[in-house]
Amino acid sequence: MNLTLKVWRQSGPSAPGKMATYRVEDVSPDMSFLEMLDVLNERLILSGDDPVAFDHDCREGICGMCGMVINGVAHGEQRATTTCQLHMRHFEDGATITIEPWRAAPFPVVKDLVVDRSAFDRIIQAGGFVSVPAGSAPDAHSIPVRKEDADDAFDAATCIGCGACVAACPNGSASLFTAAKITHLSLLPQGQPERLTRAKAMVDQMDAEGFGGCTNTGECTAVCPKGIPLDTIAQMNSDYLKANAK
Amino acid sequence: MAGYLASEDVTATIERGAATAPVLKPTPKKPTPSGKRGGFLRSSNGKKAVMAVTGAAMVLFLILHMLGNLKIFLGKDSFNEYAEALRTLLEPLAPYRTVLTILEAGLVVAVVLHMWAAISLARRAHHARPVKYVAKKSQAKGYTTHIMRWGGLTIVLFLVWHLLDLSFGVVNPKGYDSAPADRMIAGFDLSRWWVTLFYVVAVVMVGLHLRHGIWSMFQTLGWATRFKALRPVAALVSAVLVIGFLAPPLAVTFGVIK
Ligand code: SF4
Ligand code: FES
């Protein structure tokens, strides 16, 4: 396959960015999107140019490091797929592909397609934990959990913190991420003691980071590689309102 | 999850060697505790709750308003009597127009708070994305935000006209000192077809606004998780309101009611 790429290039956090156009030839349809970028980077390096910086780690869809807006869609148009799991066979030969970083004030660009998602870490630090005595592992079934709750909590827990929800949201809101983390813990017995303080602390931190508010458009869940449902946001809202009513 | 070790002028060492980019100095951001006075209303979720509650109040008002309008089909007198009844509610106990004035004041407060929350959330959203995408494709029938924001603006403009026309009679051929039914019939006369057209557009906007708004309200208040049929129900309520509001003016314009 031969492709034309329009890629956001930005040399540093405060440098102005712009779109640059590259031709990539002989791309195999079996390559992943990141492998295709590797090919581009090899050629850029050989020609003495600066390679395109992008984040990645596991390349198997579980770590949440990768992520770019491909043709206007976070992680590309393939549903429930991270960028590293997106394959070139989903693109037409000769296509032009635009590639941009996540765009949100709380996710400043570090370089090219790499953004700093530490804001997510700070949201987690604010309350995304349970306080339990550590030590030897407890018995697996010592605390019973309803099957439905276990399933919903698990679904929420599959969030890999990639940030696609923020990138896709017209308001730049981190509600889906924060809600996934809150729901994951608030459905389980272990999460109950800190349930309300957690919701409050995490939502307040989300606001402090400068993310936008949720308008329930559903853009986030549509691009989420893990299909985190909007229900989690209702759960977060409910916990937050209860916490404030106290 | 991404995390850049950071201190001034240091290249971050992440697990797999040195990152090539200089690292940003972290800017720890302290939240405004929402427990503090005013904190709740400053939080994005607090503003959303204000939108939901004021929105709910306005939906209830619209339902009553629509039922009242439909009285025109029972005859001019029925409509005028209804209008009078609104003004004389609790009459011997409270002076003329007491209850109505209280309700009107409540509505004004609801409209103002709803707009305040909408504007401050829109501003937040604007700050959250300073650099726009070169290409952006909606994956969720993306009309929602536009309908809510621009539609909301259309509705406000319409509201001004609507009050001047039918409540205060300023721009109505019959003027202020006329019976409500006469104002309605003169207002939507075929010769003023553009008024009817404006009305139709605005009411359809209200319908689209509510289709998202009613569902959104339950989502915001955290009640949407257990009630899956909420979206179709919201669409149905909106459709009923649109039809109920369009029936009287169209009937007047096309001469069914004279
Ligand atoms: S909710 Fe989905 S899109 Fe958002 S960070 Fe988690 S996995 Fe990524
Ligand atoms: S690189 Fe780990 S999810 Fe894509």
Short mmCIF file of C-alpha atoms and ligand atoms in Angstrom, two decimals:
data_model
loop_
_atom_site.label_atom_id
_atom_site.label_comp_id
_atom_site.label_asym_id
_atom_site.label_seq_id
_atom_site.Cartn_x
_atom_site.Cartn_y
_atom_site.Cartn_z
CA MET A 1 0.00 0.00 0.00
CA ASN A 2 1.08 3.56 -0.61
CA LEU A 3 -0.16 6.23 1.72
CA THR A 4 -0.03 9.96 2.24
CA LEU A 5 0.20 10.95 5.88
CA LYS A 6 -0.59 14.35 7.28
CA VAL A 7 1.00 14.35 10.71
CA TRP A 8 1.02 16.95 13.48
CA ARG A 9 4.62 17.98 14.15
CA GLN A 10 5.44 19.98 17.23
CA SER A 11 9.01 20.12 18.49
CA GLY A 12 8.19 20.86 22.12
CA PRO A 13 5.53 21.86 24.61
CA SER A 14 5.61 25.54 23.85
CA ALA A 15 6.61 25.37 20.18
CA PRO A 16 3.87 26.03 17.65
CA GLY A 17 2.80 22.90 15.77
CA LYS A 18 1.81 22.31 12.19
CA MET A 19 0.72 19.52 9.90
CA ALA A 20 3.47 17.93 7.80
CA THR A 21 2.85 15.70 4.80
CA TYR A 22 4.77 12.45 4.20
CA ARG A 23 4.54 9.70 1.60
CA VAL A 24 4.92 6.15 2.88
CA GLU A 25 5.36 3.42 0.30
CA ASP A 26 5.21 -0.37 0.46
CA VAL A 27 3.10 -0.59 3.57
CA SER A 28 1.84 -4.11 4.23
CA PRO A 29 -1.89 -4.37 4.99
CA ASP A 30 -0.93 -6.71 7.85
CA MET A 31 1.02 -4.01 9.63
CA SER A 32 -0.46 -2.31 12.63
CA PHE A 33 -0.86 1.44 12.52
CA LEU A 34 2.15 1.87 14.80
CA GLU A 35 4.27 -0.43 12.65
CA MET A 36 3.39 1.73 9.70
CA LEU A 37 4.62 4.75 11.67
CA ASP A 38 7.78 2.79 12.55
CA VAL A 39 8.40 2.40 8.82
CA LEU A 40 7.92 6.13 8.33
CA ASN A 41 10.30 6.86 11.21
CA GLU A 42 13.03 4.56 9.87
CA ARG A 43 12.92 6.46 6.61
CA LEU A 44 12.89 9.80 8.36
CA ILE A 45 15.94 8.81 10.40
CA LEU A 46 17.79 7.53 7.31
CA SER A 47 17.16 10.78 5.57
CA GLY A 48 18.48 12.68 8.57
CA ASP A 49 15.09 13.97 9.63
CA ASP A 50 13.54 13.93 13.09
CA PRO A 51 11.30 10.88 13.63
CA VAL A 52 7.66 11.39 14.61
CA ALA A 53 7.36 10.94 18.37
CA PHE A 54 4.43 8.84 19.53
CA ASP A 55 3.59 6.95 22.70
CA HIS A 56 3.31 3.18 22.84
CA ASP A 57 4.26 0.34 25.09
CA CYS A 58 2.48 -3.02 25.06
CA ARG A 59 1.25 -2.85 21.46
CA GLU A 60 -1.40 -5.36 22.39
CA GLY A 61 -4.22 -3.07 23.45
CA ILE A 62 -3.88 -3.32 27.21
CA CYS A 63 -1.56 -0.61 28.51
CA GLY A 64 -3.25 2.55 27.30
CA MET A 65 -0.07 4.28 26.21
CA CYS A 66 -0.79 4.57 22.50
CA GLY A 67 -3.36 6.90 21.10
CA MET A 68 -3.74 9.40 18.31
CA VAL A 69 -6.61 10.97 16.45
CA ILE A 70 -6.71 9.27 13.06
CA ASN A 71 -8.82 10.89 10.37
CA GLY A 72 -10.70 12.83 13.03
CA VAL A 73 -11.46 9.84 15.24
CA ALA A 74 -9.61 8.94 18.45
CA HIS A 75 -7.87 5.56 17.86
CA GLY A 76 -9.28 5.53 14.30
CA GLU A 77 -12.65 4.52 13.00
CA GLN A 78 -12.38 0.85 13.92
CA ARG A 79 -14.60 0.51 17.01
CA ALA A 80 -13.31 -0.76 20.36
CA THR A 81 -9.73 -0.81 19.12
CA THR A 82 -6.60 0.91 20.36
CA THR A 83 -4.26 2.49 17.82
CA CYS A 84 -1.74 -0.31 18.28
CA GLN A 85 -4.39 -2.89 17.41
CA LEU A 86 -5.62 -1.02 14.36
CA HIS A 87 -4.38 -2.64 11.16
CA MET A 88 -3.59 -1.09 7.83
CA ARG A 89 -6.03 -3.40 6.03
CA HIS A 90 -8.78 -1.07 7.22
CA PHE A 91 -7.39 1.69 5.01
CA GLU A 92 -7.57 2.04 1.24
CA ASP A 93 -4.46 1.94 -0.88
CA GLY A 94 -3.55 5.48 -1.84
CA ALA A 95 -5.46 6.99 1.07
CA THR A 96 -4.54 10.22 2.81
CA ILE A 97 -4.57 9.84 6.60
CA THR A 98 -4.49 12.73 9.06
CA ILE A 99 -2.85 12.01 12.40
CA GLU A 100 -3.12 14.37 15.36
CA PRO A 101 -2.40 14.17 19.08
CA TRP A 102 -5.12 14.17 21.73
CA ARG A 103 -6.11 17.81 21.95
CA ALA A 104 -6.99 19.10 25.41
CA ALA A 105 -5.50 21.79 27.61
CA PRO A 106 -4.96 19.33 30.50
CA PHE A 107 -3.02 17.04 28.08
CA PRO A 108 -0.21 19.33 26.92
CA VAL A 109 1.73 18.12 23.90
CA VAL A 110 5.21 16.92 24.86
CA LYS A 111 6.34 16.36 21.28
CA ASP A 112 4.52 15.59 18.03
CA LEU A 113 1.87 13.01 18.97
CA VAL A 114 2.98 12.51 22.57
CA VAL A 115 0.86 14.20 25.20
CA ASP A 116 1.37 14.37 28.95
CA ARG A 117 -1.50 12.55 30.63
CA SER A 118 -0.30 13.08 34.21
CA ALA A 119 -3.61 14.82 34.88
CA PHE A 120 -5.17 11.33 34.87
CA ASP A 121 -2.63 10.17 37.44
CA ARG A 122 -3.56 13.06 39.69
CA ILE A 123 -7.25 12.19 39.38
CA ILE A 124 -6.43 8.64 40.46
CA GLN A 125 -4.26 9.91 43.30
CA ALA A 126 -7.15 12.04 44.52
CA GLY A 127 -9.32 9.04 45.29
CA GLY A 128 -8.96 6.10 42.92
CA PHE A 129 -7.96 3.64 45.60
CA VAL A 130 -9.31 1.59 48.47
CA SER A 131 -7.68 1.69 51.90
CA VAL A 132 -7.23 -1.87 53.06
CA PRO A 133 -4.74 -3.48 55.38
CA ALA A 134 -2.12 -4.96 53.11
CA GLY A 135 -0.54 -8.27 53.93
CA SER A 136 -1.21 -11.77 52.78
CA ALA A 137 -3.86 -12.11 50.10
CA PRO A 138 -7.38 -12.55 51.53
CA ASP A 139 -9.44 -15.62 50.77
CA ALA A 140 -10.98 -15.31 47.32
CA HIS A 141 -14.57 -15.58 48.51
CA SER A 142 -14.40 -14.05 51.93
CA ILE A 143 -16.42 -11.02 50.78
CA PRO A 144 -19.42 -11.97 48.64
CA VAL A 145 -20.14 -9.76 45.61
CA ARG A 146 -23.31 -9.97 43.56
CA LYS A 147 -22.62 -11.34 40.10
CA GLU A 148 -24.17 -8.29 38.35
CA ASP A 149 -22.08 -5.92 40.45
CA ALA A 150 -18.96 -7.94 39.85
CA ASP A 151 -19.60 -7.84 36.10
CA ASP A 152 -20.33 -4.10 36.01
CA ALA A 153 -17.35 -3.34 38.22
CA PHE A 154 -15.17 -5.44 35.97
CA ASP A 155 -16.46 -3.71 32.83
CA ALA A 156 -15.60 -0.35 34.38
CA ALA A 157 -12.22 -1.66 35.52
CA THR A 158 -11.22 -2.44 31.94
CA CYS A 159 -10.51 1.26 31.34
CA ILE A 160 -6.86 1.50 30.34
CA GLY A 161 -6.58 5.24 30.90
CA CYS A 162 -5.70 5.99 27.30
CA GLY A 163 -7.46 9.35 27.20
CA ALA A 164 -9.38 8.80 23.96
CA CYS A 165 -12.57 9.85 25.74
CA VAL A 166 -11.08 13.28 26.47
CA ALA A 167 -9.76 13.56 22.92
CA ALA A 168 -13.16 12.78 21.39
CA CYS A 169 -15.29 14.85 23.74
CA PRO A 170 -16.43 18.16 22.23
CA ASN A 171 -16.03 19.63 25.74
CA GLY A 172 -12.65 18.04 26.47
CA SER A 173 -14.22 16.33 29.46
CA ALA A 174 -12.58 13.50 31.38
CA SER A 175 -15.91 12.27 32.71
CA LEU A 176 -15.81 8.80 31.15
CA PHE A 177 -12.36 8.03 32.53
CA THR A 178 -13.12 9.40 35.98
CA ALA A 179 -16.51 7.70 36.02
CA ALA A 180 -15.01 4.36 35.03
CA LYS A 181 -12.58 4.54 37.92
CA ILE A 182 -15.24 5.67 40.39
CA THR A 183 -17.75 3.04 39.26
CA HIS A 184 -15.20 0.26 39.35
CA LEU A 185 -14.63 0.83 43.06
CA SER A 186 -18.04 2.04 44.14
CA LEU A 187 -19.80 -1.15 43.03
CA LEU A 188 -17.62 -3.37 45.18
CA PRO A 189 -17.90 -3.90 48.95
CA GLN A 190 -14.26 -2.93 49.40
CA GLY A 191 -14.99 0.46 47.87
CA GLN A 192 -17.88 1.41 50.15
CA PRO A 193 -16.14 3.13 53.09
CA GLU A 194 -14.56 5.77 50.84
CA ARG A 195 -17.30 5.83 48.23
CA LEU A 196 -18.57 9.37 48.65
CA THR A 197 -15.30 11.04 49.58
CA ARG A 198 -13.76 9.32 46.57
CA ALA A 199 -16.36 10.62 44.12
CA LYS A 200 -16.00 14.12 45.46
CA ALA A 201 -12.21 14.14 45.51
CA MET A 202 -11.86 12.70 42.01
CA VAL A 203 -14.48 14.95 40.39
CA ASP A 204 -13.01 18.02 42.08
CA GLN A 205 -9.54 17.06 40.88
CA MET A 206 -10.90 16.53 37.36
CA ASP A 207 -12.31 20.06 37.43
CA ALA A 208 -9.08 21.47 38.86
CA GLU A 209 -7.09 19.95 36.00
CA GLY A 210 -9.14 22.02 33.57
CA PHE A 211 -11.17 19.32 31.84
CA GLY A 212 -14.54 20.40 30.47
CA GLY A 213 -17.94 19.38 31.81
CA CYS A 214 -19.97 16.49 30.42
CA THR A 215 -22.92 17.25 28.15
CA ASN A 216 -23.84 13.61 27.65
CA THR A 217 -23.06 13.59 23.93
CA GLY A 218 -21.73 10.04 23.99
CA GLU A 219 -18.70 10.76 21.77
CA CYS A 220 -16.46 9.25 24.46
CA THR A 221 -18.05 5.85 24.73
CA ALA A 222 -18.16 5.59 20.92
CA VAL A 223 -14.37 5.82 20.65
CA CYS A 224 -13.44 4.11 23.92
CA PRO A 225 -11.32 1.07 23.06
CA LYS A 226 -12.85 -0.74 26.01
CA GLY A 227 -16.44 0.31 25.38
CA ILE A 228 -16.88 1.88 28.85
CA PRO A 229 -20.63 2.70 28.97
CA LEU A 230 -22.20 6.09 29.72
CA ASP A 231 -23.94 4.46 32.68
CA THR A 232 -20.72 4.88 34.60
CA ILE A 233 -21.12 8.65 34.28
CA ALA A 234 -24.62 8.44 35.78
CA GLN A 235 -23.10 6.44 38.63
CA MET A 236 -20.42 9.06 39.16
CA ASN A 237 -22.98 11.87 39.12
CA SER A 238 -25.13 10.07 41.63
CA ASP A 239 -22.22 9.47 44.02
CA TYR A 240 -21.04 13.06 43.61
CA LEU A 241 -24.45 14.54 44.32
CA LYS A 242 -24.89 12.31 47.36
CA ALA A 243 -21.46 13.33 48.61
CA ASN A 244 -22.40 16.99 48.29
CA ALA A 245 -25.76 16.54 49.95
CA LYS A 246 -23.98 15.42 53.11
CA MET B 1 -1.02 5.22 32.04
CA ALA B 2 1.19 8.07 31.04
CA GLY B 3 3.36 9.65 33.61
CA TYR B 4 6.40 11.78 33.06
CA LEU B 5 8.86 11.99 35.83
CA ALA B 6 9.58 15.57 35.95
CA SER B 7 11.85 18.09 37.42
CA GLU B 8 13.25 21.17 35.81
CA ASP B 9 15.54 20.74 32.81
CA VAL B 10 15.78 17.01 33.21
CA THR B 11 15.04 14.48 30.56
CA ALA B 12 12.60 11.98 31.97
CA THR B 13 13.74 8.49 32.48
CA ILE B 14 10.87 6.23 31.72
CA GLU B 15 11.09 2.51 32.10
CA ARG B 16 12.57 1.90 28.69
CA GLY B 17 15.38 4.38 28.64
CA ALA B 18 15.48 8.09 28.16
CA ALA B 19 12.66 9.93 26.52
CA THR B 20 13.96 12.24 23.86
CA ALA B 21 11.66 15.09 24.64
CA PRO B 22 12.21 17.64 27.40
CA VAL B 23 9.66 17.16 30.08
CA LEU B 24 7.04 19.56 31.30
CA LYS B 25 7.23 20.80 34.80
CA PRO B 26 4.20 19.42 36.56
CA THR B 27 1.71 22.02 37.64
CA PRO B 28 -0.05 20.51 40.63
CA LYS B 29 -3.58 21.81 40.61
CA LYS B 30 -5.44 22.02 43.85
CA PRO B 31 -9.16 21.49 43.61
CA THR B 32 -11.68 23.88 45.11
CA PRO B 33 -13.31 21.61 47.66
CA SER B 34 -16.92 21.41 46.58
CA GLY B 35 -17.94 21.23 50.24
CA LYS B 36 -16.96 24.87 50.69
CA ARG B 37 -19.67 27.40 50.18
CA GLY B 38 -20.07 28.10 46.49
CA GLY B 39 -17.80 25.16 45.66
CA PHE B 40 -20.65 22.97 44.49
CA LEU B 41 -21.93 25.57 42.07
CA ARG B 42 -18.41 26.14 40.80
CA SER B 43 -17.91 22.44 40.02
CA SER B 44 -18.85 21.16 36.59
CA ASN B 45 -21.12 18.53 38.10
CA GLY B 46 -22.83 21.12 40.27
CA LYS B 47 -23.56 23.25 37.21
CA LYS B 48 -24.93 20.23 35.42
CA ALA B 49 -27.22 19.52 38.37
CA VAL B 50 -28.48 23.11 38.15
CA MET B 51 -29.17 22.59 34.44
CA ALA B 52 -31.02 19.36 35.14
CA VAL B 53 -33.22 20.72 37.92
CA THR B 54 -34.10 23.97 36.17
CA GLY B 55 -34.64 22.00 32.96
CA ALA B 56 -37.05 19.69 34.74
CA ALA B 57 -39.00 22.67 36.06
CA MET B 58 -39.27 24.09 32.56
CA VAL B 59 -40.41 20.78 31.09
CA LEU B 60 -43.20 20.59 33.67
CA PHE B 61 -44.18 24.14 32.80
CA LEU B 62 -44.20 23.31 29.08
CA ILE B 63 -46.51 20.35 29.63
CA LEU B 64 -49.02 22.53 31.51
CA HIS B 65 -48.63 25.33 28.97
CA MET B 66 -49.35 22.92 26.13
CA LEU B 67 -52.45 21.50 27.81
CA GLY B 68 -53.67 25.06 28.37
CA ASN B 69 -53.10 25.98 24.73
CA LEU B 70 -55.12 23.01 23.56
CA LYS B 71 -58.16 24.56 25.27
CA ILE B 72 -58.50 26.76 22.21
CA PHE B 73 -59.95 23.72 20.47
CA LEU B 74 -62.81 23.75 23.00
CA GLY B 75 -63.70 27.25 21.95
CA LYS B 76 -62.50 30.80 22.53
CA ASP B 77 -64.46 31.10 25.75
CA SER B 78 -62.93 28.00 27.20
CA PHE B 79 -59.47 29.38 26.43
CA ASN B 80 -60.24 32.80 27.88
CA GLU B 81 -61.75 31.28 31.00
CA TYR B 82 -58.64 29.20 31.46
CA ALA B 83 -56.46 32.28 31.12
CA GLU B 84 -58.61 34.07 33.68
CA ALA B 85 -58.55 31.08 36.02
CA LEU B 86 -54.74 31.19 36.01
CA ARG B 87 -54.89 34.78 37.21
CA THR B 88 -57.51 34.18 39.86
CA LEU B 89 -56.02 30.99 41.34
CA LEU B 90 -56.56 30.94 45.13
CA GLU B 91 -58.36 34.23 44.60
CA PRO B 92 -60.26 34.80 47.80
CA LEU B 93 -57.16 33.86 49.78
CA ALA B 94 -54.56 35.64 47.71
CA PRO B 95 -54.92 38.80 45.64
CA TYR B 96 -55.40 38.73 41.89
CA ARG B 97 -52.49 37.16 39.98
CA THR B 98 -50.54 36.12 43.11
CA VAL B 99 -50.02 32.49 42.21
CA LEU B 100 -49.34 33.28 38.56
CA THR B 101 -46.78 35.93 39.47
CA ILE B 102 -44.98 33.53 41.80
CA LEU B 103 -44.88 30.90 39.06
CA GLU B 104 -43.62 33.44 36.56
CA ALA B 105 -40.88 34.56 38.91
CA GLY B 106 -39.89 30.93 39.42
CA LEU B 107 -39.70 30.44 35.67
CA VAL B 108 -37.55 33.52 35.19
CA VAL B 109 -35.17 32.21 37.84
CA ALA B 110 -35.10 28.80 36.14
CA VAL B 111 -34.36 30.31 32.72
CA VAL B 112 -31.60 32.52 34.10
CA LEU B 113 -29.93 29.72 36.07
CA HIS B 114 -30.20 27.34 33.12
CA MET B 115 -28.51 29.88 30.85
CA TRP B 116 -25.88 30.71 33.45
CA ALA B 117 -24.95 27.03 33.81
CA ALA B 118 -24.95 26.53 30.04
CA ILE B 119 -22.72 29.52 29.40
CA SER B 120 -20.22 28.68 32.10
CA LEU B 121 -20.03 25.03 30.97
CA ALA B 122 -19.53 26.16 27.38
CA ARG B 123 -16.73 28.44 28.50
CA ARG B 124 -15.10 25.61 30.43
CA ALA B 125 -15.29 23.44 27.33
CA HIS B 126 -13.76 26.21 25.26
CA HIS B 127 -10.78 26.51 27.61
CA ALA B 128 -10.35 22.74 27.70
CA ARG B 129 -9.56 22.61 23.97
CA PRO B 130 -7.48 25.63 23.02
CA VAL B 131 -6.04 24.02 19.87
CA LYS B 132 -8.74 22.71 17.53
CA TYR B 133 -8.52 19.52 15.52
CA VAL B 134 -7.58 19.81 11.86
CA ALA B 135 -9.96 16.94 11.17
CA LYS B 136 -12.68 15.84 13.58
CA LYS B 137 -15.41 13.36 12.84
CA SER B 138 -18.32 12.80 15.19
CA GLN B 139 -18.95 9.21 16.18
CA ALA B 140 -22.19 9.80 18.05
CA LYS B 141 -24.56 11.56 15.64
CA GLY B 142 -22.73 14.72 16.76
CA TYR B 143 -25.68 17.07 16.43
CA THR B 144 -26.22 17.20 20.16
CA THR B 145 -23.88 19.95 21.30
CA HIS B 146 -24.84 22.22 18.43
CA ILE B 147 -28.53 21.63 18.90
CA MET B 148 -28.26 22.30 22.60
CA ARG B 149 -26.17 25.48 22.34
CA TRP B 150 -27.43 27.10 19.13
CA GLY B 151 -30.89 25.65 19.63
CA GLY B 152 -30.93 27.11 23.12
CA LEU B 153 -30.06 30.51 21.70
CA THR B 154 -32.84 30.25 19.11
CA ILE B 155 -35.28 29.39 21.86
CA VAL B 156 -34.27 32.44 23.92
CA LEU B 157 -34.75 34.75 20.93
CA PHE B 158 -38.10 33.16 20.27
CA LEU B 159 -39.08 33.54 23.91
CA VAL B 160 -38.56 37.31 23.71
CA TRP B 161 -40.73 37.58 20.63
CA HIS B 162 -43.32 35.21 22.07
CA LEU B 163 -43.74 37.27 25.24
CA LEU B 164 -43.94 40.53 23.29
CA ASP B 165 -46.52 39.00 20.96
CA LEU B 166 -48.88 37.00 23.13
CA SER B 167 -48.23 38.05 26.72
CA PHE B 168 -47.66 41.79 26.42
CA GLY B 169 -49.35 42.22 23.05
CA VAL B 170 -46.73 44.78 22.00
CA VAL B 171 -46.23 43.29 18.57
CA ASN B 172 -49.69 41.76 18.37
CA PRO B 173 -52.36 43.33 16.10
CA LYS B 174 -54.87 43.20 18.97
CA GLY B 175 -52.62 44.91 21.51
CA TYR B 176 -52.42 44.37 25.24
CA ASP B 177 -56.06 45.06 26.17
CA SER B 178 -57.53 42.13 24.31
CA ALA B 179 -58.79 38.68 25.20
CA PRO B 180 -56.04 36.02 25.09
CA ALA B 181 -57.91 33.98 22.49
CA ASP B 182 -58.22 37.03 20.21
CA ARG B 183 -54.52 37.70 20.51
CA MET B 184 -53.77 34.10 19.59
CA ILE B 185 -56.11 34.11 16.59
CA ALA B 186 -54.96 37.48 15.29
CA GLY B 187 -51.33 36.64 16.00
CA PHE B 188 -51.27 33.55 13.86
CA ASP B 189 -53.46 34.90 11.06
CA LEU B 190 -52.54 33.72 7.58
CA SER B 191 -51.44 37.25 6.71
CA ARG B 192 -48.78 36.88 9.40
CA TRP B 193 -47.60 33.52 8.07
CA TRP B 194 -44.00 34.39 8.95
CA VAL B 195 -44.95 34.51 12.62
CA THR B 196 -46.32 30.99 12.36
CA LEU B 197 -43.21 29.90 10.51
CA PHE B 198 -40.93 31.34 13.21
CA TYR B 199 -43.09 29.63 15.79
CA VAL B 200 -42.85 26.26 14.02
CA VAL B 201 -39.06 26.49 13.76
CA ALA B 202 -38.74 27.44 17.42
CA VAL B 203 -41.04 24.67 18.62
CA VAL B 204 -39.14 22.08 16.58
CA MET B 205 -35.94 23.42 18.17
CA VAL B 206 -37.52 22.99 21.58
CA GLY B 207 -38.38 19.41 20.63
CA LEU B 208 -34.81 18.61 19.57
CA HIS B 209 -33.48 20.35 22.67
CA LEU B 210 -35.71 18.23 24.89
CA ARG B 211 -34.99 14.97 23.10
CA HIS B 212 -31.46 15.25 24.41
CA GLY B 213 -32.31 17.34 27.44
CA ILE B 214 -34.85 15.08 29.10
CA TRP B 215 -32.60 12.05 28.86
CA SER B 216 -29.60 14.10 29.85
CA MET B 217 -31.36 15.35 32.95
CA PHE B 218 -31.80 11.81 34.28
CA GLN B 219 -28.21 11.00 33.39
CA THR B 220 -26.94 14.07 35.21
CA LEU B 221 -28.96 13.34 38.33
CA GLY B 222 -27.62 9.79 38.22
CA TRP B 223 -30.95 8.08 37.62
CA ALA B 224 -30.31 6.82 34.12
CA THR B 225 -28.49 3.62 35.01
CA ARG B 226 -31.49 1.50 35.83
CA PHE B 227 -33.94 2.79 33.25
CA LYS B 228 -32.98 1.70 29.76
CA ALA B 229 -36.08 2.99 27.97
CA LEU B 230 -35.21 6.56 28.87
CA ARG B 231 -34.06 7.68 25.42
CA PRO B 232 -37.23 6.57 23.59
CA VAL B 233 -39.36 8.01 26.40
CA ALA B 234 -37.53 11.35 26.11
CA ALA B 235 -38.10 11.32 22.35
CA LEU B 236 -41.78 10.53 22.84
CA VAL B 237 -42.37 13.30 25.38
CA SER B 238 -40.60 15.74 23.06
CA ALA B 239 -42.71 14.64 20.09
CA VAL B 240 -45.94 15.00 22.07
CA LEU B 241 -44.94 18.49 23.15
CA VAL B 242 -44.05 19.53 19.60
CA ILE B 243 -47.36 18.29 18.22
CA GLY B 244 -49.32 19.79 21.11
CA PHE B 245 -47.67 23.19 20.64
CA LEU B 246 -47.94 23.21 16.87
CA ALA B 247 -51.60 22.23 16.66
CA PRO B 248 -53.19 25.53 17.83
CA PRO B 249 -51.17 27.99 15.69
CA LEU B 250 -51.39 25.81 12.59
CA ALA B 251 -55.13 25.42 13.12
CA VAL B 252 -55.42 29.21 13.29
CA THR B 253 -53.21 29.89 10.28
CA PHE B 254 -55.09 27.40 8.14
CA GLY B 255 -58.46 28.69 9.27
CA VAL B 256 -59.64 25.70 11.28
CA ILE B 257 -60.07 27.99 14.29
CA LYS B 258 -61.49 31.44 13.58
S1 SF4 C 1 -12.75 5.41 29.47
FE1 SF4 C 1 -12.10 4.38 27.57
S2 SF4 C 1 -11.35 6.04 26.28
FE2 SF4 C 1 -11.39 6.84 28.38
S3 SF4 C 1 -9.38 6.48 29.22
FE3 SF4 C 1 -10.63 4.69 29.80
S4 SF4 C 1 -10.29 3.22 28.13
FE4 SF4 C 1 -9.53 5.18 27.34
S1 FES C 2 0.50 0.32 23.05
FE1 FES C 2 -0.44 -0.52 24.84
S2 FES C 2 -2.54 -0.15 24.36
FE2 FES C 2 -1.58 0.42 22.52
#
